[in-house]
Coordinates of C-alpha atoms and ligand atoms in Angstrom, one line a residue:
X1 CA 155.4 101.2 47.7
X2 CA 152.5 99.1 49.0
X3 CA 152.2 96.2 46.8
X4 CA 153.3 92.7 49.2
X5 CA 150.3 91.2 50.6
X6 CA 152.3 89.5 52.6
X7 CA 152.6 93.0 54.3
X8 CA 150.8 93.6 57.9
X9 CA 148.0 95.7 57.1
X10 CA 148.6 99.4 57.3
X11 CA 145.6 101.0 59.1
X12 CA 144.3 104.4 58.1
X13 CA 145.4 107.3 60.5
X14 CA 143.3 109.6 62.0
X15 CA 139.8 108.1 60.6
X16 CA 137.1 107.2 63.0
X17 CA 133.6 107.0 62.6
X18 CA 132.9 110.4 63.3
X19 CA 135.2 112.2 60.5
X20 CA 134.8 109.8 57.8
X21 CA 132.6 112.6 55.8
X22 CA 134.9 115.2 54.6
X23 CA 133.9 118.5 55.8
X24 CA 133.6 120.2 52.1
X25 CA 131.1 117.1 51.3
X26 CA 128.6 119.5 54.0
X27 CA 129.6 123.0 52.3
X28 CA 128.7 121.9 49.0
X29 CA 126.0 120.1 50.2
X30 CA 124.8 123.5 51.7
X31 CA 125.6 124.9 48.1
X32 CA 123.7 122.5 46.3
X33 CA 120.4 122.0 48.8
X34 CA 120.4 126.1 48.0
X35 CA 120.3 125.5 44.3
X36 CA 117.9 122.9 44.5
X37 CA 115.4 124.2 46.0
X38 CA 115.3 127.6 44.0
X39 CA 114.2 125.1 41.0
X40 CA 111.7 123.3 42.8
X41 CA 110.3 126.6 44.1
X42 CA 110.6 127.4 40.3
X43 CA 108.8 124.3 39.2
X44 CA 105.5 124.6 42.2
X45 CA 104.9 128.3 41.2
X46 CA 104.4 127.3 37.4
X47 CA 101.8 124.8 36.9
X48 CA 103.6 123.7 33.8
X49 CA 106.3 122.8 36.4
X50 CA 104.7 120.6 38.2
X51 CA 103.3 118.6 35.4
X52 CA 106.5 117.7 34.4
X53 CA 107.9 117.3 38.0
X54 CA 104.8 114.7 38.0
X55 CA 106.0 113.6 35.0
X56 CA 110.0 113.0 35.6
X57 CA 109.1 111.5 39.0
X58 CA 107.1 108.9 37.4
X59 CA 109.6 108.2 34.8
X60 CA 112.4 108.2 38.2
X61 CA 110.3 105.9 39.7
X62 CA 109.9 103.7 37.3
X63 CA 113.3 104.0 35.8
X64 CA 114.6 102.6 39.6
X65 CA 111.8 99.8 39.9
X66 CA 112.5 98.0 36.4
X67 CA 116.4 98.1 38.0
X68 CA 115.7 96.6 41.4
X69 CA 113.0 94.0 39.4
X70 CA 116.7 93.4 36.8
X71 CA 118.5 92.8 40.5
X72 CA 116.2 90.7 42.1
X73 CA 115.5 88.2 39.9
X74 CA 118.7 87.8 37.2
X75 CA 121.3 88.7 40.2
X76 CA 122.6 86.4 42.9
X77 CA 121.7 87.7 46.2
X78 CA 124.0 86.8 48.9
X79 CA 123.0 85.1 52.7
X80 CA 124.5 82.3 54.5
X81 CA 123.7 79.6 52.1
X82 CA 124.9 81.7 49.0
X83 CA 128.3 82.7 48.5
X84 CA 128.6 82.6 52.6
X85 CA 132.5 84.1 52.4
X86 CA 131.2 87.2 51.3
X87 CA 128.0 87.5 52.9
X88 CA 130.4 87.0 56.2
X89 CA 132.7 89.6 54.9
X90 CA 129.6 91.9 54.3
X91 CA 128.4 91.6 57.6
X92 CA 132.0 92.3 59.9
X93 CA 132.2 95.0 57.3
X94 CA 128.4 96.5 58.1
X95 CA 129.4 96.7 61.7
X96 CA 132.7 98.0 61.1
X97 CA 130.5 101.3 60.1
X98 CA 128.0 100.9 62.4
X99 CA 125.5 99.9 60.0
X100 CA 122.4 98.2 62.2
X101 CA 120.2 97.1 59.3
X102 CA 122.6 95.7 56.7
X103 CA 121.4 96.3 53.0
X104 CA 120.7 93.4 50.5
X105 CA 123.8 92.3 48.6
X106 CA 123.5 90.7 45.1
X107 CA 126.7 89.8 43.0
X108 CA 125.8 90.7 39.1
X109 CA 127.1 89.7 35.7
X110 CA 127.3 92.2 33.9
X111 CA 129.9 91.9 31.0
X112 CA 133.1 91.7 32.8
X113 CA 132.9 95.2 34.2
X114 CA 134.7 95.9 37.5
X115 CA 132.6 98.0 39.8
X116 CA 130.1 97.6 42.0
X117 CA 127.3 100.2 43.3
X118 CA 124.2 101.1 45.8
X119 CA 121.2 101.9 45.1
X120 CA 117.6 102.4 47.0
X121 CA 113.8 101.1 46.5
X122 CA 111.2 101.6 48.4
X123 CA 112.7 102.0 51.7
X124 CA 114.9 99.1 51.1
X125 CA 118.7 99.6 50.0
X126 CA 120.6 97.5 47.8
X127 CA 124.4 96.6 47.3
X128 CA 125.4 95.6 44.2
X129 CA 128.7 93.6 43.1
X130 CA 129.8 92.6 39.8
X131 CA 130.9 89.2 39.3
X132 CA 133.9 89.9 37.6
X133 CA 135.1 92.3 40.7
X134 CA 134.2 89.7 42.6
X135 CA 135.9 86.9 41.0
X136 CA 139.2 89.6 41.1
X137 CA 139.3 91.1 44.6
X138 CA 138.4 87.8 46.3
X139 CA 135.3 87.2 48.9
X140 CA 137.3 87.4 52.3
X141 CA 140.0 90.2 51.3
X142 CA 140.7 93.9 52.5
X143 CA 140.1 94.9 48.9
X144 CA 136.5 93.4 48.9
X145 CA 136.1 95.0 52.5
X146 CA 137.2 98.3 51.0
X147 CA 134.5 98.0 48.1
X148 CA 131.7 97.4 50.2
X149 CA 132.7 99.9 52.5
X150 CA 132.9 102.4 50.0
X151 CA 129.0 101.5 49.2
X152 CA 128.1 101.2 52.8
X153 CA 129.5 104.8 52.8
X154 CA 126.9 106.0 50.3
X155 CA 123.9 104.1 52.1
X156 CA 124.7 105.5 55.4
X157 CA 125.4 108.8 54.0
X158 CA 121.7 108.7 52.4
X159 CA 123.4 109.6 48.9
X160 CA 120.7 107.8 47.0
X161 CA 118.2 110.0 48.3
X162 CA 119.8 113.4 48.0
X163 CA 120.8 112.4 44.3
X164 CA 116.9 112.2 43.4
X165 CA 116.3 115.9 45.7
X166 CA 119.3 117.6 44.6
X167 CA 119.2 116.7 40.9
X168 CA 118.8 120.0 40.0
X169 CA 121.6 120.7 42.3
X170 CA 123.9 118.6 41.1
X171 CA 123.0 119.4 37.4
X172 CA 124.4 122.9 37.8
X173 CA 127.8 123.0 36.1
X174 CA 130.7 123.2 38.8
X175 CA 129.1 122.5 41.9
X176 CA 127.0 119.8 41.2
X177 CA 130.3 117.5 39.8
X178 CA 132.2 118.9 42.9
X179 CA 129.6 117.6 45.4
X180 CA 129.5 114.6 43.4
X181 CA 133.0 114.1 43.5
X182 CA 133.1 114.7 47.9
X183 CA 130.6 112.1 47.6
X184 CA 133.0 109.5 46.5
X185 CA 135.6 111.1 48.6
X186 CA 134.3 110.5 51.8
X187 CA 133.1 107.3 50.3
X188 CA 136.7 106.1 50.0
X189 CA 137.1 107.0 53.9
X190 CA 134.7 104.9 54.8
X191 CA 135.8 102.1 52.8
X192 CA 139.3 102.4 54.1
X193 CA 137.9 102.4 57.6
X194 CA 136.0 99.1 57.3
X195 CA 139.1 97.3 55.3
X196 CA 141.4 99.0 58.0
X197 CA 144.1 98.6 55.2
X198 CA 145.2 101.1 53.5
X199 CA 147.4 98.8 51.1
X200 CA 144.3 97.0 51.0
X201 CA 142.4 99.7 49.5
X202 CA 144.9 101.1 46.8
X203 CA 145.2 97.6 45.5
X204 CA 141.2 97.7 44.7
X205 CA 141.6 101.0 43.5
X206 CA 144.8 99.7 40.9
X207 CA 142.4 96.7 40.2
X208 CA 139.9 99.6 38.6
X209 CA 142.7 101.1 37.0
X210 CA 144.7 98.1 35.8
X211 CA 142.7 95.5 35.7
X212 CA 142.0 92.3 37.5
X213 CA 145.7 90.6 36.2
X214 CA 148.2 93.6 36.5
X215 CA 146.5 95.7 38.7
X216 CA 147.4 94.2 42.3
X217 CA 151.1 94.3 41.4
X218 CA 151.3 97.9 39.9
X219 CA 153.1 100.1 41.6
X220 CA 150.5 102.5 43.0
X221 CA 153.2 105.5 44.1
X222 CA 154.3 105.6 40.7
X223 CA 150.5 106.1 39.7
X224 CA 149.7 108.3 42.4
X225 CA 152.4 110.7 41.0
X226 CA 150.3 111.0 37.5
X227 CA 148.0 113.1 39.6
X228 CA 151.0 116.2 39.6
X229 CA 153.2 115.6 37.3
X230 CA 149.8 115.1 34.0
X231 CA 148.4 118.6 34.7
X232 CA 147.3 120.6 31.9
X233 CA 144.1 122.6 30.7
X234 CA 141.9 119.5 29.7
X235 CA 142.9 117.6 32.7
X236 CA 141.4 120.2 35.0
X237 CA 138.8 120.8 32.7
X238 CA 138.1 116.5 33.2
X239 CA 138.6 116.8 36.9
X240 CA 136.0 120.2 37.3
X241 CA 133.2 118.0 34.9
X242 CA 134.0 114.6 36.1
X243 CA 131.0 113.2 39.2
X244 CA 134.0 111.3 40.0
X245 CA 137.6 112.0 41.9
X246 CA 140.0 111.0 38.9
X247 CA 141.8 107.5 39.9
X248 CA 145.1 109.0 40.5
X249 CA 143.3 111.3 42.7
X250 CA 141.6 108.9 45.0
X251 CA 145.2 106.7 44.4
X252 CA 146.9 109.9 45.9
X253 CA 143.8 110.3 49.2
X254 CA 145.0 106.7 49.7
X255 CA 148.0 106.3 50.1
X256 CA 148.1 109.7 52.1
X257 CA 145.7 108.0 54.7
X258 CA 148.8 105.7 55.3
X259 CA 151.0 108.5 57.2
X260 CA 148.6 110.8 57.9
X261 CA 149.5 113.5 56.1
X262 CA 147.7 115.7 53.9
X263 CA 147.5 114.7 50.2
X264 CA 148.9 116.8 47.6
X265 CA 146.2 119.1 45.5
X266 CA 147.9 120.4 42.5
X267 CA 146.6 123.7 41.5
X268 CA 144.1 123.7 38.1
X269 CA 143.6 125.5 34.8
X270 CA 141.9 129.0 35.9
X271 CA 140.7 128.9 32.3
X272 CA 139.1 125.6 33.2
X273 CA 136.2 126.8 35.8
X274 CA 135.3 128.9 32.7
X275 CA 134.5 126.3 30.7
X276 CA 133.5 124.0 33.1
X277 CA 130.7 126.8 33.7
X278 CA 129.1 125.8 30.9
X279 CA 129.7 122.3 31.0
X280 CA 126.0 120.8 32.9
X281 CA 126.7 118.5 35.8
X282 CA 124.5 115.9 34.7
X283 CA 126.9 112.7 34.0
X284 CA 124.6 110.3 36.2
X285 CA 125.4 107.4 33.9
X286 CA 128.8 106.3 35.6
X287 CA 127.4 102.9 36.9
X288 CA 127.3 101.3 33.5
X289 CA 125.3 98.3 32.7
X290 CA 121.9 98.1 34.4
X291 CA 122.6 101.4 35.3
X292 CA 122.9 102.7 32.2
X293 CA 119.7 101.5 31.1
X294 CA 118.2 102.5 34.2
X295 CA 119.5 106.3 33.2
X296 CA 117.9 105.4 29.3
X297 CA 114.8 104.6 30.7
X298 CA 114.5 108.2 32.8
X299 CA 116.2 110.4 29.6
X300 CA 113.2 108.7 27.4
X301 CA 110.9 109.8 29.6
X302 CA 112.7 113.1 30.3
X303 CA 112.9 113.7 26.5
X304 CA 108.8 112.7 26.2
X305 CA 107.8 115.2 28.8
X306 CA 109.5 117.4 27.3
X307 CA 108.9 117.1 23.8
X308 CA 105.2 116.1 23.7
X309 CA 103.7 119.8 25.6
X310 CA 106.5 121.4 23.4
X311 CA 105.5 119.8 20.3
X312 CA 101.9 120.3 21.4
X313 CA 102.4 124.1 21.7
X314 CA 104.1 124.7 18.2
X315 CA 101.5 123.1 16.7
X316 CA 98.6 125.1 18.2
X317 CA 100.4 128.2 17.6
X318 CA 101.2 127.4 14.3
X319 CA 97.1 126.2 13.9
X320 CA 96.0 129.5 15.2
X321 CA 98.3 131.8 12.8
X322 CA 96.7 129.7 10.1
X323 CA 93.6 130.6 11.5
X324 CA 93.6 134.3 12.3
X325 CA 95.4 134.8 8.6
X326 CA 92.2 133.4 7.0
X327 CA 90.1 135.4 9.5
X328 CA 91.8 138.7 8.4
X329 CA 91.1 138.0 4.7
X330 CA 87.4 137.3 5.7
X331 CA 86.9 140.5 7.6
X332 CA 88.8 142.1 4.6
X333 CA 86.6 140.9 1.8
X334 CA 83.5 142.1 4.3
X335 CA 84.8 145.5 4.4
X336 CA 85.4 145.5 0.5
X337 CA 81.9 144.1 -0.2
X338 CA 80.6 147.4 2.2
X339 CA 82.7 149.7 0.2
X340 CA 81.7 148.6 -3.1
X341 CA 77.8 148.0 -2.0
X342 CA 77.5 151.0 0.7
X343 CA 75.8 148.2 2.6
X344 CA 76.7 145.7 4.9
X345 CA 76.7 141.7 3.2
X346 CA 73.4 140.1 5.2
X347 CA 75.0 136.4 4.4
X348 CA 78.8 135.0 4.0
X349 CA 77.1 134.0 0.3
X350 CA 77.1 137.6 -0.6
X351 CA 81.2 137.4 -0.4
X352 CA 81.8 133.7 -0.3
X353 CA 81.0 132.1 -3.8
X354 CA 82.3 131.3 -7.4
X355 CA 82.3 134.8 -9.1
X356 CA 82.3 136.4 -5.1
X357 CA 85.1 138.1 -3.7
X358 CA 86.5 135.0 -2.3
X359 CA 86.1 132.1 -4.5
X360 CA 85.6 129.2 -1.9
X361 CA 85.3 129.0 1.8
X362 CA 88.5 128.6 3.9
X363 CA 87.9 126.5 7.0
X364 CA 89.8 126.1 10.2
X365 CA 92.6 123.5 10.4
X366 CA 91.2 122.9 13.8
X367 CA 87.5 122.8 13.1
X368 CA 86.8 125.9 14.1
X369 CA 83.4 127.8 12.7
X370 CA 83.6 131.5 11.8
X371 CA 81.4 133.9 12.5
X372 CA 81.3 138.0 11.3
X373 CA 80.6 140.9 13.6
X374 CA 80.1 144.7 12.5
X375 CA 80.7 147.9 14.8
X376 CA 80.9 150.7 13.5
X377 CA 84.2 152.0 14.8
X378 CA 86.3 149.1 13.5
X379 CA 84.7 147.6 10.5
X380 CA 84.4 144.1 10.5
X381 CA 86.0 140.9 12.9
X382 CA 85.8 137.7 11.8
X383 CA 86.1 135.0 14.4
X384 CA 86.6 131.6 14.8
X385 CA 84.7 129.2 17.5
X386 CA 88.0 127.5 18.8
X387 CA 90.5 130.4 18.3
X388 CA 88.5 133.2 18.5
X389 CA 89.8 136.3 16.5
X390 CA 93.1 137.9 16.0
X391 CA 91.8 141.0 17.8
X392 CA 90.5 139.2 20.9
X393 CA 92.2 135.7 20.3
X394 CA 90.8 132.5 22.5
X395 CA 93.9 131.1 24.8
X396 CA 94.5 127.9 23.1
X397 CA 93.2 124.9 24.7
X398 CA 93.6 122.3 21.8
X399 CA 89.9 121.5 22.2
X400 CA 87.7 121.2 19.0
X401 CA 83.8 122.0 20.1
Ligands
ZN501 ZN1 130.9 105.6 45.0
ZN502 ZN1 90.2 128.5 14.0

């Protein structure tokens, strides 16, 4: 039980810098890339495609600037002069990892959430802490060291990036959480590298998991054995659709980093890769807070490129229907007015009119004007200036004349 932190620190066995990212973190990787760019090959042969790839992008962008605009000027960012305990922490913990140009740090209110996060702008990247995690792990401690680590991880590991060129990727039900979910992984190795305490490191994870009060003095082997002894359908069916490893999970990696040995990987639910088929990997949200707004401001934009063209298309179809109905009861009352005559009508007032065979003029919902041609293999067409007719229909550009 590693609880004491009175304890000598317990460095991780077997890491170094060169095997901090798990190997499976590269298969899927592989996996995903594969997927990812299948759908953007899909999106540049379709124009429509690229509109909204134009589209989302701006929305992405825009989406990530109003966040690092929220950071820079309502969070605290951390040098020598501000909060110097941690920005010294920050710094042994950047070159721990081998990190030459450390990221900005801010510390963040945001609600008395525990968690902190990276992110990237414009070729600059950002580390984010919240004040509350702050406030519990302490500035100087291997929990803190563990945390930033773990964010350091995603920087070096250019995760930021890949998460905006593999999101179609990592949308795609199965693989896309289970990259995801090596992400954090490997993340956790490199955290417990630059702590180079392994107690250190579960206590920030029990922290998460318990809170800021109970959480250093829970007893994380106790917690760690959730992980085989809560197993079940749903709980694999949570682990295949989570972006995340579950906490006992990442507990379990831990504390398994102390000795060496492997960690323990309870079998799952077969029934559960069924379901998690059709479950989409798309849980992007996990950050909370500005993050969470972030992700509003990109599914608003997603949801208006979407539905606008949509929308857009309906209603022209629905316009044209309209239209070519009309025509075909014009071109019908022509044909009528031949039959009854055994002449052709020279004007539309010979069929259009009061005590005519159609009483008043229809027009086109779009504007269109109409216009009647004779052959004399198929009797009369009747077409329209912005839809044309129903037998040779104009493609619909939404353009009145
Ligand atoms: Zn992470
Ligand atoms: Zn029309």
């Amino acid at each position: 039980m590693i609880t004491a932190e009175k304890n000598p620190p317990v460095p991780p066995v077997g890491l170094s810098p060169a095997n901090l990212t798990l190997p499976k973190e590269g298969t899927y990787f592989v996996f995903v890339l594969i997927l990812s760019i299948l759908f953007w090959v899909l999106l540049a042969v379709s124009m429509v495609g690229l509109i909204y790839a134009v589209f989302i992008g701006f929305f992405v962008w825009l989406g990530n600037g109003l966040l690092i605009a929220y950071l820079r000027s309502e969070a605290v960012r951390v040098s020598g002069r501000q909060l110097p305990d941690l920005h010294t922490t920050f710094a042994g913990v950047c070159h721990q990892l081998g990190v030459t140009q450390p990221p900005s740090l801010y510390v963040l209110q945001a609600g008395g959430m525990l968690n902190a996060f990276a992110t990237r702008f414009s070729g600059r990247d950002f580390v984010v802490v919240y004040s509350d995690f702050l406030e519990a792990l302490g500035p100087s401690s291997p929990e803190m060291k563990f945390i930033l680590g773990h964010e350091l991880g995603h920087i070096k590991s250019r995760h930021i990036l890949k998460q905006i060129f593999l999101a179609p990727g990592l949308f795609f039900p199965l693989a896309g959480p289970a990259y995801r979910r090596a992400w954090e992984s490997s993340c956790d190795r490199y955290g417990a590298f630059a702590a180079q305490d392994v107690g250190g490191s579960v206590r920030a994870m029990m922290i998460l998991g318990g809170g800021r009060q109970h959480g250093p003095a829970l007893n994380a082997t106790t917690f760690a054995s959730q992980l085989t002894e809560e197993r079940g359908f749903f709980v694999s069916l949570h682990e295949l659709t989570s972006t995340y490893p579950t906490l006992s999970r990442r507990v379990t990696d831990l504390l398994a980093l102390g000795t060496g040995a492997a960690s323990t990987k309870p079998p799952r639910n077969p029934f559960a890769y069924l379901v998690g088929l059709f479950i989409p990997g798309g849980n992007v949200g996990g950050g909370g807070g500005p993050v969470a707004a972030m992700m509003m401001v990109v599914v608003i934009g997603l949801m208006a490129a979407m539905a606008i063209p949509a929308f857009q298309k309906v209603r022209q179809a629905s316009l044209q229907k309209a239209c070519f109905n009309q025509e075909r009861m014009l071109a019908a009352a022509f044909d009528q007015f031949r039959l009854e005559n055994t002449r052709g009508a020279k004007t539309w007032d010979e069929v259009v009119g009061p005590d005519k065979l159609i009483k008043t003029m229809p027009a086109c919902l779009a504007g269109g004007k109409y216009t009647a041609d004779y052959d004399e293999n198929n009797g009369y067409d009747v077409s329209c200036s912005v839809h044309g007719s129903y037998l040779h229909p104009k493609t619909a550009s939404g353009t009145t004349p």
